[in-house]
XYZ file of N, CA and C in Angstrom:
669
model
N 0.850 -1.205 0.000
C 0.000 0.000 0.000
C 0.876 1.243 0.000
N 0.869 2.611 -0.661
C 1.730 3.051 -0.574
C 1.343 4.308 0.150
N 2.313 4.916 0.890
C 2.131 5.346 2.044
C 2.057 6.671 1.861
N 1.402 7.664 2.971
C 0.744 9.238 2.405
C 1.764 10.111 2.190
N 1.794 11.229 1.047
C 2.791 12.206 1.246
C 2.889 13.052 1.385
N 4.184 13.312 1.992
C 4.614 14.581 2.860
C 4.805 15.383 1.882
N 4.890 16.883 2.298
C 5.522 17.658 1.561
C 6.823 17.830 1.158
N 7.254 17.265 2.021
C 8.278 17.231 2.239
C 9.615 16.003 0.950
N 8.785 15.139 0.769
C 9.098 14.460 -0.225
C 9.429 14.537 -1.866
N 10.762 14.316 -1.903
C 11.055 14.864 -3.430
C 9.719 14.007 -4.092
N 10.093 14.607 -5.522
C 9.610 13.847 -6.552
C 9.983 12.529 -7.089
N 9.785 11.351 -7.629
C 9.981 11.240 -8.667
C 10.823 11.624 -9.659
N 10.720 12.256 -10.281
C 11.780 12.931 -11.145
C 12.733 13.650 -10.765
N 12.814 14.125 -9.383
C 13.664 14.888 -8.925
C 14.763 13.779 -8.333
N 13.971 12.627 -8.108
C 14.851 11.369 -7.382
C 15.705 11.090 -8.608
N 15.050 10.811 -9.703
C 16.186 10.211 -10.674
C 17.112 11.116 -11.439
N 17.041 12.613 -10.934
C 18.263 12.917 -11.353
C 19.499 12.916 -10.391
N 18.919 12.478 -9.122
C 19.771 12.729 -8.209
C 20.516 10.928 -7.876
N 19.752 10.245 -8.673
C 19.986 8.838 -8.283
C 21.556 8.360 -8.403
N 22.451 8.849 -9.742
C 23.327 8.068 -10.492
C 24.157 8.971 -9.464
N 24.036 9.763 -8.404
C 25.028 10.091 -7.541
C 24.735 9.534 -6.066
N 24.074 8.427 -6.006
C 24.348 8.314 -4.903
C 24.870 6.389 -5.148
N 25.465 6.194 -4.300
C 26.331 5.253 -3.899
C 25.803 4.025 -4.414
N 26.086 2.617 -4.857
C 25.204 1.150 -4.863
C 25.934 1.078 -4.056
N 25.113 -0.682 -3.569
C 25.791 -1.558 -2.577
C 27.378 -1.790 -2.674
N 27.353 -2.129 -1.524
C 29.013 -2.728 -1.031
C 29.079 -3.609 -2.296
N 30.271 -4.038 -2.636
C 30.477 -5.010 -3.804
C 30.731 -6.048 -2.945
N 30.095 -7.040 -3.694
C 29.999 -8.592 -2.658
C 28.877 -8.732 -1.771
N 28.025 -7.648 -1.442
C 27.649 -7.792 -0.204
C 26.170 -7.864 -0.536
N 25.224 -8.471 0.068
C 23.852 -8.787 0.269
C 23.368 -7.624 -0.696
N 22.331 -7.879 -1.752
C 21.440 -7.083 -2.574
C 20.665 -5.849 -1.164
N 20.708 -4.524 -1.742
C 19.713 -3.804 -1.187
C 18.327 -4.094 -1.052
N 17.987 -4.258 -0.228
C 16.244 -4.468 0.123
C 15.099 -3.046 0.447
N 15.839 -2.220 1.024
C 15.268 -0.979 1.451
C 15.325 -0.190 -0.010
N 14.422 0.760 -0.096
C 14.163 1.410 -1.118
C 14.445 2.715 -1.189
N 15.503 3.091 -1.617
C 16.548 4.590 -1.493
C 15.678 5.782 -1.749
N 14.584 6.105 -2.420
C 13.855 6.912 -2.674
C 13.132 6.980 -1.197
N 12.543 5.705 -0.555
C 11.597 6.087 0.742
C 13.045 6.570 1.838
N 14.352 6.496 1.675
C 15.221 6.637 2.701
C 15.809 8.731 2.231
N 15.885 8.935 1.329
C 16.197 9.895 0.640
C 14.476 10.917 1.689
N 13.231 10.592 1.381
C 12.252 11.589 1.324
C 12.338 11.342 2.781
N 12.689 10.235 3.510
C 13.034 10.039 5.157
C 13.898 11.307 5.354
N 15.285 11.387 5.433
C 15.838 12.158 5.093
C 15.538 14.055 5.215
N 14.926 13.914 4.150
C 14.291 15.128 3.965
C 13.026 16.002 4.399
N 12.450 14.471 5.411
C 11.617 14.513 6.456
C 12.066 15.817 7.743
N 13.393 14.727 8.185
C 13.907 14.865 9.573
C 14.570 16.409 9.192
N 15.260 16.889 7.949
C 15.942 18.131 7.703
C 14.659 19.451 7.687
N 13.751 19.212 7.195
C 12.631 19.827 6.814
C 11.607 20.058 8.094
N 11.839 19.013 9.085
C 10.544 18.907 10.011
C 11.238 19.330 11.472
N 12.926 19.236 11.411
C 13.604 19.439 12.611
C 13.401 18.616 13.806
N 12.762 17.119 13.552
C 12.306 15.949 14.507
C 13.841 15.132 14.739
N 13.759 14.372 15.741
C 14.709 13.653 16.030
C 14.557 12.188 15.121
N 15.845 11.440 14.811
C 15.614 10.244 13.548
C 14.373 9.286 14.204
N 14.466 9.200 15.400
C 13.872 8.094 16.368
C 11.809 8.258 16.495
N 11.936 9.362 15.747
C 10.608 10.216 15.674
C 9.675 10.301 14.266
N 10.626 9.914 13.333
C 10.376 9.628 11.779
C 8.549 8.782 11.680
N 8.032 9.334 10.795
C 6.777 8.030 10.797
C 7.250 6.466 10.223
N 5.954 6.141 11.021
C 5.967 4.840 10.893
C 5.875 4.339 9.403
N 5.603 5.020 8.688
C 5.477 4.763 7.425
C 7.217 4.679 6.426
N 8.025 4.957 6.674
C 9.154 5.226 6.632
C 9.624 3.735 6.795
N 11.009 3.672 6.060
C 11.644 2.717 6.707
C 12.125 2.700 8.086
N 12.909 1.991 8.986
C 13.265 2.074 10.310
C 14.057 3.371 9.880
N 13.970 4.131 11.180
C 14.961 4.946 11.857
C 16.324 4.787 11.661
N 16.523 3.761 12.192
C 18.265 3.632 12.482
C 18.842 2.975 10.937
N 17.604 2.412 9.720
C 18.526 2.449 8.258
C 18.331 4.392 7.940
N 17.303 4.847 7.737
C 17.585 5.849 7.434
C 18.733 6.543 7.784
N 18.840 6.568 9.133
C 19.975 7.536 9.947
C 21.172 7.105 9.696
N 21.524 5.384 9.170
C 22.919 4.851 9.136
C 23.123 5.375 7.227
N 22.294 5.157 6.618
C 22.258 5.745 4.709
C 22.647 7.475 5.613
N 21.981 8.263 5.488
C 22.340 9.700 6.283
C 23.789 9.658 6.698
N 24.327 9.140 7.852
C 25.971 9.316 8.240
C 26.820 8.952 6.554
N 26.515 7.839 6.033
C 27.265 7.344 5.315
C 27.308 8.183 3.982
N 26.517 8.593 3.906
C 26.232 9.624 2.551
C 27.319 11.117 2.972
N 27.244 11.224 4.643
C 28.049 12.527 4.761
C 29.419 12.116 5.313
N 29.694 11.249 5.515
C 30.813 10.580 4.961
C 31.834 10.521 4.033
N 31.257 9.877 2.814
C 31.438 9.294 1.564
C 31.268 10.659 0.637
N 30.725 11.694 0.912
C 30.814 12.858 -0.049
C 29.829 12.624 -1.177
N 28.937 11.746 -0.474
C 27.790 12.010 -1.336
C 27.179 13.551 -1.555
N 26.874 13.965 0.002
C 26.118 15.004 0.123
C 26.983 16.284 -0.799
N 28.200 16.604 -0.907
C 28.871 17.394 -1.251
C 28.124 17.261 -3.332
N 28.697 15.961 -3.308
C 28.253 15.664 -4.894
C 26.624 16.012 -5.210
N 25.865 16.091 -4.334
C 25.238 16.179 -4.612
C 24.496 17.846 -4.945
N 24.849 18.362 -3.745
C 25.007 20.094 -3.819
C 25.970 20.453 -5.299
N 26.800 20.198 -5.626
C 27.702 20.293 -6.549
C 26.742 20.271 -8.000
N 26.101 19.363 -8.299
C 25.687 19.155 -8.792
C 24.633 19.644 -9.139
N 23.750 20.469 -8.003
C 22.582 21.387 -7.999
C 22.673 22.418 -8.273
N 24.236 22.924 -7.813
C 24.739 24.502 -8.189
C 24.454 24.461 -9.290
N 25.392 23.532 -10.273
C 25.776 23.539 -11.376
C 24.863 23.895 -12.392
N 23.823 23.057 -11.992
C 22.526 22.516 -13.092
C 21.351 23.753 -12.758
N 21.356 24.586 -11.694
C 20.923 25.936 -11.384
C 21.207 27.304 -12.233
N 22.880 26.422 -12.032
C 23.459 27.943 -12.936
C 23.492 27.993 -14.039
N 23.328 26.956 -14.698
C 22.578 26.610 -16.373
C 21.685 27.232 -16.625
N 20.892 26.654 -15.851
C 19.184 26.748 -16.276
C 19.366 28.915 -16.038
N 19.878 29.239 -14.917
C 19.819 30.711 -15.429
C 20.758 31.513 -16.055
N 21.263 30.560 -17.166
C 22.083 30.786 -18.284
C 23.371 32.177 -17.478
N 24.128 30.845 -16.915
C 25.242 31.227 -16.038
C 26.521 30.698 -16.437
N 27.794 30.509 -16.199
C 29.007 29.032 -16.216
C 28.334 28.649 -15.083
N 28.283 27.455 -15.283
C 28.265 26.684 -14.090
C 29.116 26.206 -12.963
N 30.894 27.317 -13.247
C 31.175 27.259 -12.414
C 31.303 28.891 -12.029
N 31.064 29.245 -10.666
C 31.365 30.396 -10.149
C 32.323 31.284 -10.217
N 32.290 32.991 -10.595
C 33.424 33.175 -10.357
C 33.677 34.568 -9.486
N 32.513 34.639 -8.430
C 32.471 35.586 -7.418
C 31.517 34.904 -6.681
N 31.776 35.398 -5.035
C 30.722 34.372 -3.985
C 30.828 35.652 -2.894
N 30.263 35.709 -2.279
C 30.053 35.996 -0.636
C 29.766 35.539 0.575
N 30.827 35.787 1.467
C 30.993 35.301 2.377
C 30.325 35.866 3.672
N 29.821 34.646 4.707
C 29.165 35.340 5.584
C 28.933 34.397 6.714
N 28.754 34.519 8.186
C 28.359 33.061 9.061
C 27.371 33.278 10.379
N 27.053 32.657 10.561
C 26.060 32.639 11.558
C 25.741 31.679 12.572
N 25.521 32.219 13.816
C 25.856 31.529 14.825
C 24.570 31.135 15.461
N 24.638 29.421 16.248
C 23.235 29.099 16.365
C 23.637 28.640 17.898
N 22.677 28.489 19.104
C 22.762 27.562 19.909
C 22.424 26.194 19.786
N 23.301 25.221 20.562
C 23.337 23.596 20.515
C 23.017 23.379 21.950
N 22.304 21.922 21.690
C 22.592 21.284 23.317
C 23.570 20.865 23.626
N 23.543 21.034 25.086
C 25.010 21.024 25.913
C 25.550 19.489 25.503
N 25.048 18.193 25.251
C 25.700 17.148 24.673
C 26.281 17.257 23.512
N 25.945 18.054 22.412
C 26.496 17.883 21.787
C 28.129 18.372 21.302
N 28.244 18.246 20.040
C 30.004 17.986 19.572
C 30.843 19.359 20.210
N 31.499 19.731 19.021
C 32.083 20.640 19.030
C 31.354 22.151 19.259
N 31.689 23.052 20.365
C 31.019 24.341 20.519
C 31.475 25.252 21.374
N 31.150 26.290 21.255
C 32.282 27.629 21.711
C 31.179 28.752 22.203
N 31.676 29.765 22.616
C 30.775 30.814 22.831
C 30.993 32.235 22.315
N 29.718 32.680 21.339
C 30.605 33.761 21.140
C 30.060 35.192 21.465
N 31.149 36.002 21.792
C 31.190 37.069 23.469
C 30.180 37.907 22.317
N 30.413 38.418 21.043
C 29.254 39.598 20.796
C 28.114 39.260 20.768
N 27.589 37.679 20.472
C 26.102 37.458 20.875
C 25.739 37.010 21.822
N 26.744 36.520 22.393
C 25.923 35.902 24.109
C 25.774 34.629 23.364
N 26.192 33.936 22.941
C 25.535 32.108 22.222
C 26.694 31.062 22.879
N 26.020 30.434 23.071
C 27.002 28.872 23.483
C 26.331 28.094 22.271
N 27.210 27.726 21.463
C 26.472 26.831 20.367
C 28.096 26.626 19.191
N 27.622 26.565 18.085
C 28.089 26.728 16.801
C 28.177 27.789 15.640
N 29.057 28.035 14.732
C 29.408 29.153 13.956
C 28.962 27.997 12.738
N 28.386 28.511 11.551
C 28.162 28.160 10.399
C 29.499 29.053 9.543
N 29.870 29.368 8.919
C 30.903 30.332 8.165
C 30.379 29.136 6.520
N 29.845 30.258 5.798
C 29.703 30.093 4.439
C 30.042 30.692 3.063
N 30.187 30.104 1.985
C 29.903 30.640 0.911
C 29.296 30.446 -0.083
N 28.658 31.613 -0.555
C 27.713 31.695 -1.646
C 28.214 31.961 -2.769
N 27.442 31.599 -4.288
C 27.826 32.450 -5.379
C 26.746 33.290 -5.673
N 27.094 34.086 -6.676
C 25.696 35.728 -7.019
C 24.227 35.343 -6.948
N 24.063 33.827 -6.587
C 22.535 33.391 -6.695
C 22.145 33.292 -5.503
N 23.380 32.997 -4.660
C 22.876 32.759 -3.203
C 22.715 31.140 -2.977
N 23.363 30.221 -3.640
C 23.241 28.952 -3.986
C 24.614 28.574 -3.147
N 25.132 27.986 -1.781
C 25.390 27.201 -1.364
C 27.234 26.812 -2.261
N 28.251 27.422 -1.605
C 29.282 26.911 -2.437
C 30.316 25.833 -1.328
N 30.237 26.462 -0.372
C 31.262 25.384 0.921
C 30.562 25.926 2.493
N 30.858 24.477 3.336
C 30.349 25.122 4.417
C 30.756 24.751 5.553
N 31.747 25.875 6.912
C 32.890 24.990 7.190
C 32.133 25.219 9.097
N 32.319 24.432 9.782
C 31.512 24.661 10.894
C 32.787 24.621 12.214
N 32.370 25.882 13.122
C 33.129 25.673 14.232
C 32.623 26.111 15.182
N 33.013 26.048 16.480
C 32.608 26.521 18.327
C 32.484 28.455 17.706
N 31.018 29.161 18.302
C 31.113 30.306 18.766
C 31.580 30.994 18.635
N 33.216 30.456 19.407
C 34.210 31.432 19.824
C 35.158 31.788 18.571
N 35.313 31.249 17.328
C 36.201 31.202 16.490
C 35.580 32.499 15.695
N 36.372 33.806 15.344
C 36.231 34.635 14.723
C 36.254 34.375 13.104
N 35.490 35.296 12.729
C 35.345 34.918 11.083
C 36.665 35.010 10.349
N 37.588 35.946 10.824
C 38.681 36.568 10.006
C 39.966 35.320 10.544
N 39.587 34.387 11.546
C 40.378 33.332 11.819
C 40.268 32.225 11.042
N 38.518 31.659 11.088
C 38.049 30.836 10.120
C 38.054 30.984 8.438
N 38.223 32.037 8.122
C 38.257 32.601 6.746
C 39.053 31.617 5.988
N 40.537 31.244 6.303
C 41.525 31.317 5.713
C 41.029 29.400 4.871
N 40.641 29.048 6.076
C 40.315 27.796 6.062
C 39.154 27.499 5.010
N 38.394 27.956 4.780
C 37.183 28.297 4.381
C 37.465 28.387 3.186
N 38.242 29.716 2.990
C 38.489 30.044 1.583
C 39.579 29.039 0.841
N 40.290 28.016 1.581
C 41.222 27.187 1.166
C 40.378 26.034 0.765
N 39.337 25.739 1.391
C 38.581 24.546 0.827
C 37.922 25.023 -0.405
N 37.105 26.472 -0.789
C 36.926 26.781 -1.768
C 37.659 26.694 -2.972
N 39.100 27.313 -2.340
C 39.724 27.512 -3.654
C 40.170 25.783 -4.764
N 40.000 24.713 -4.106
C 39.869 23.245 -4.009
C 38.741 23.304 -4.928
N 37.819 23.482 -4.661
C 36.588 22.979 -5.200
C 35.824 24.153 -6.892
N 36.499 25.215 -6.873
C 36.077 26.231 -7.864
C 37.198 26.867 -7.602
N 38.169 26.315 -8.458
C 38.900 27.196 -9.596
C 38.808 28.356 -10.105
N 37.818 28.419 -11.020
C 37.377 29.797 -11.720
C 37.090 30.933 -10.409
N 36.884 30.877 -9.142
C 36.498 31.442 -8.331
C 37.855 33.104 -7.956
N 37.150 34.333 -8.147
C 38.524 35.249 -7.704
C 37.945 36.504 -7.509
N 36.885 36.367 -6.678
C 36.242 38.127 -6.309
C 35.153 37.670 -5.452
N 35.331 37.528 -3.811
C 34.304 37.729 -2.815
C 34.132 39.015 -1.928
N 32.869 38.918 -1.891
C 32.384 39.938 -1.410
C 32.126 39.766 0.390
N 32.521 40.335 1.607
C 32.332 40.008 2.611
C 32.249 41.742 3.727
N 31.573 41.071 4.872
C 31.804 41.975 5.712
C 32.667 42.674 6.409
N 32.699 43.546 7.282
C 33.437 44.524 8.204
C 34.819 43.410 9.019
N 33.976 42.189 9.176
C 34.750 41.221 10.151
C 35.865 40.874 9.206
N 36.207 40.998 8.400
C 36.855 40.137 7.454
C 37.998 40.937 6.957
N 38.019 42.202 7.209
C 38.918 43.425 6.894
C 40.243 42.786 7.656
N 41.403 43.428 6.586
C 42.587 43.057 7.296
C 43.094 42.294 6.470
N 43.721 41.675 8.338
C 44.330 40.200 7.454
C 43.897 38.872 6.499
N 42.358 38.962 6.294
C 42.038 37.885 5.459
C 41.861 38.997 3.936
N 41.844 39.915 3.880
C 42.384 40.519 2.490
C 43.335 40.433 2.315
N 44.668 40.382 2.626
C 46.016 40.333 2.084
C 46.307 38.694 2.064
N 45.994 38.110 2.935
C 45.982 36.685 2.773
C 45.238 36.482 1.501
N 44.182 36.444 0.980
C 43.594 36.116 0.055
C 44.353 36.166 -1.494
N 44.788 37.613 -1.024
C 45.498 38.232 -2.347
C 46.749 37.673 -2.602
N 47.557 37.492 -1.586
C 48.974 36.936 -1.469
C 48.815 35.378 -1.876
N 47.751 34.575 -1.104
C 47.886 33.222 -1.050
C 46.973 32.747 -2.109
N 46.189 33.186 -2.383
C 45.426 32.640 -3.646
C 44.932 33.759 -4.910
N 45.502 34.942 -4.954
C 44.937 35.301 -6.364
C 44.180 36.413 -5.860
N 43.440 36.373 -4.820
C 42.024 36.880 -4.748
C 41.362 38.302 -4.591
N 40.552 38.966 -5.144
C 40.308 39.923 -4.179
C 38.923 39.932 -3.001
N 39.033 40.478 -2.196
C 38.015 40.094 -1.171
C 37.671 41.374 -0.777
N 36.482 41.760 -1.358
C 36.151 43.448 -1.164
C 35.297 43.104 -0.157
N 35.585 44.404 0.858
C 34.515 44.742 1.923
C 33.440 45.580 1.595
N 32.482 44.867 1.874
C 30.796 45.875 2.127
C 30.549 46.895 3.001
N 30.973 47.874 3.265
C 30.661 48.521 4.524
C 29.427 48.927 4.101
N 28.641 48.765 5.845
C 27.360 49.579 6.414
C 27.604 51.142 5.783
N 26.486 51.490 5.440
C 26.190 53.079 5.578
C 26.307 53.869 6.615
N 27.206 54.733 6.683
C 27.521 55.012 7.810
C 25.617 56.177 8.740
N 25.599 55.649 9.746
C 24.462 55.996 10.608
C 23.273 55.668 10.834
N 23.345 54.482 9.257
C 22.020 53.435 9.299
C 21.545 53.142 10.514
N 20.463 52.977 10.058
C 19.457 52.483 11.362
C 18.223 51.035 11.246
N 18.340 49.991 11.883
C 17.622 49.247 11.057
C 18.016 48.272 10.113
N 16.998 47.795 9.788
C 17.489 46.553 8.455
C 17.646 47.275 6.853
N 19.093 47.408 6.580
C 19.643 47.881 4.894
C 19.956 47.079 3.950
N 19.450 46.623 3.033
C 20.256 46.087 1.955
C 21.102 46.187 1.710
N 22.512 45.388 1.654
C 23.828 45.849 1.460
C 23.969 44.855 -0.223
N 24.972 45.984 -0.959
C 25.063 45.720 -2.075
C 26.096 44.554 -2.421
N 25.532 43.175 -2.787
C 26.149 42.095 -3.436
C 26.349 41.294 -1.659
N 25.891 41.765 -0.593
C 25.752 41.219 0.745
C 24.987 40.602 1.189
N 23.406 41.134 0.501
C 22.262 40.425 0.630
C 21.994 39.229 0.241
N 22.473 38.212 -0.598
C 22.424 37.172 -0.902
C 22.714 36.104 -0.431
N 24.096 36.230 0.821
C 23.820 35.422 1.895
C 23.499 35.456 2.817
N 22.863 36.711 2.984
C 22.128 36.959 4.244
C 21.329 36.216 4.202
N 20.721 35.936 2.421
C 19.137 35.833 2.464
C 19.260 33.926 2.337
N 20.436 33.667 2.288
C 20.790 32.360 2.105
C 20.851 31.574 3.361
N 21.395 32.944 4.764
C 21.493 32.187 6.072
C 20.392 32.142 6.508
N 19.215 33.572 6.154
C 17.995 33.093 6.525
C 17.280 32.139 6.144
């Protein structure tokens, strides 16, 4: 009988373009029985609904295959291939290169529970949690995404950040970033990879929420 759907659930067609990137079985090892499409919209359940794996409906395969396909996919660099792949086929369709060659940088800090991993605190927001530090390209589409404790300043994390970028997009050599980033991650950029890394400054006396020019896009990406 087949079971009700969420909104949350790709398509169909959206599954099979995404299919030939994700992993087959172990070689040698027992045929798959579980059905990667119901583990995939599982998946996209728990990301979408913010529930714990153990909480998934019953309609779903078990919990603990979903959640063990999930680790192994972020693992194995599925998940990366797979974003990669979305940029790409995004930046087509709005008759772009599909590879990037300006992004903006930007990060944002969330609270965690006290069990969990790695986490820091950081003194201008008052947060005990985690730092997101990202980058975008001109669409606002997701280019790398490097995670640390709170306490780690952007202009510390930068270097790192922008080193995994420069790995992954080549063509990449003009980001756009904030006030935090002034300094030493401009001459680093320029010296160590090519780059230029222009700052956005605020208007000076603003008040309120401003659109900042070529800034807004990952703002609107962290929101």
């Amino acid at each position: 009988m087949r079971r009700q759907r969420y909104t949350s659930d790709l398509t169909r067609q959206q599954f099979k373009r995404l299919e030939p990137l994700l992993p087959t079985g172990k070689a040698g090892g027992r045929p798959r029985t579980v059905d990667l499409y119901e583990v995939m919209c599982a998946i996209m359940y728990v990301l979408q609904n913010g529930c714990a794996w153990r909480n998934l409906p019953h309609d779903f395969p078990a919990w603990e295959t979903v959640y063990g396909y999930f680790r192994r996919f972020q693992h194995d660099g599925t998940w990366e291939a797979v974003n990669r792949f979305l940029v790409s086929r995004t930046r087509r369709k709005a008759k772009r290169d599909p590879e990037p060659s300006a992004g903006s940088i930007d990060s944002q800090t969330v609270r965690c529970a006290p069990q969990a991993g790695i986490r820091g605190v950081d003194a201008g927001k008052k947060t005990n949690g985690r730092k997101r530090h990202l980058v975008v390209d001109a669409l606002g589409l997701l280019l790398v995404v490097y995670v640390t404790g709170s306490g780690v300043q952007d202009r510390v994390a930068a270097p790192n950040l922008l080193g995994i970028l420069a790995k992954r997009h080549p063509r990449l050599k003009h980001i756009w970033a904030d006030g935090g980033y002034s300094g030493e991650v401009v001459t680093w950029a320029k010296n160590v990879l090519g780059w230029v890394v222009e700052i956005v400054h605020g208007i000076s006396g603003q008040r309120g929420f401003v659109v900042r020019p070529r800034r807004w896009v990952v703002e609107r990406s962290l929101a």
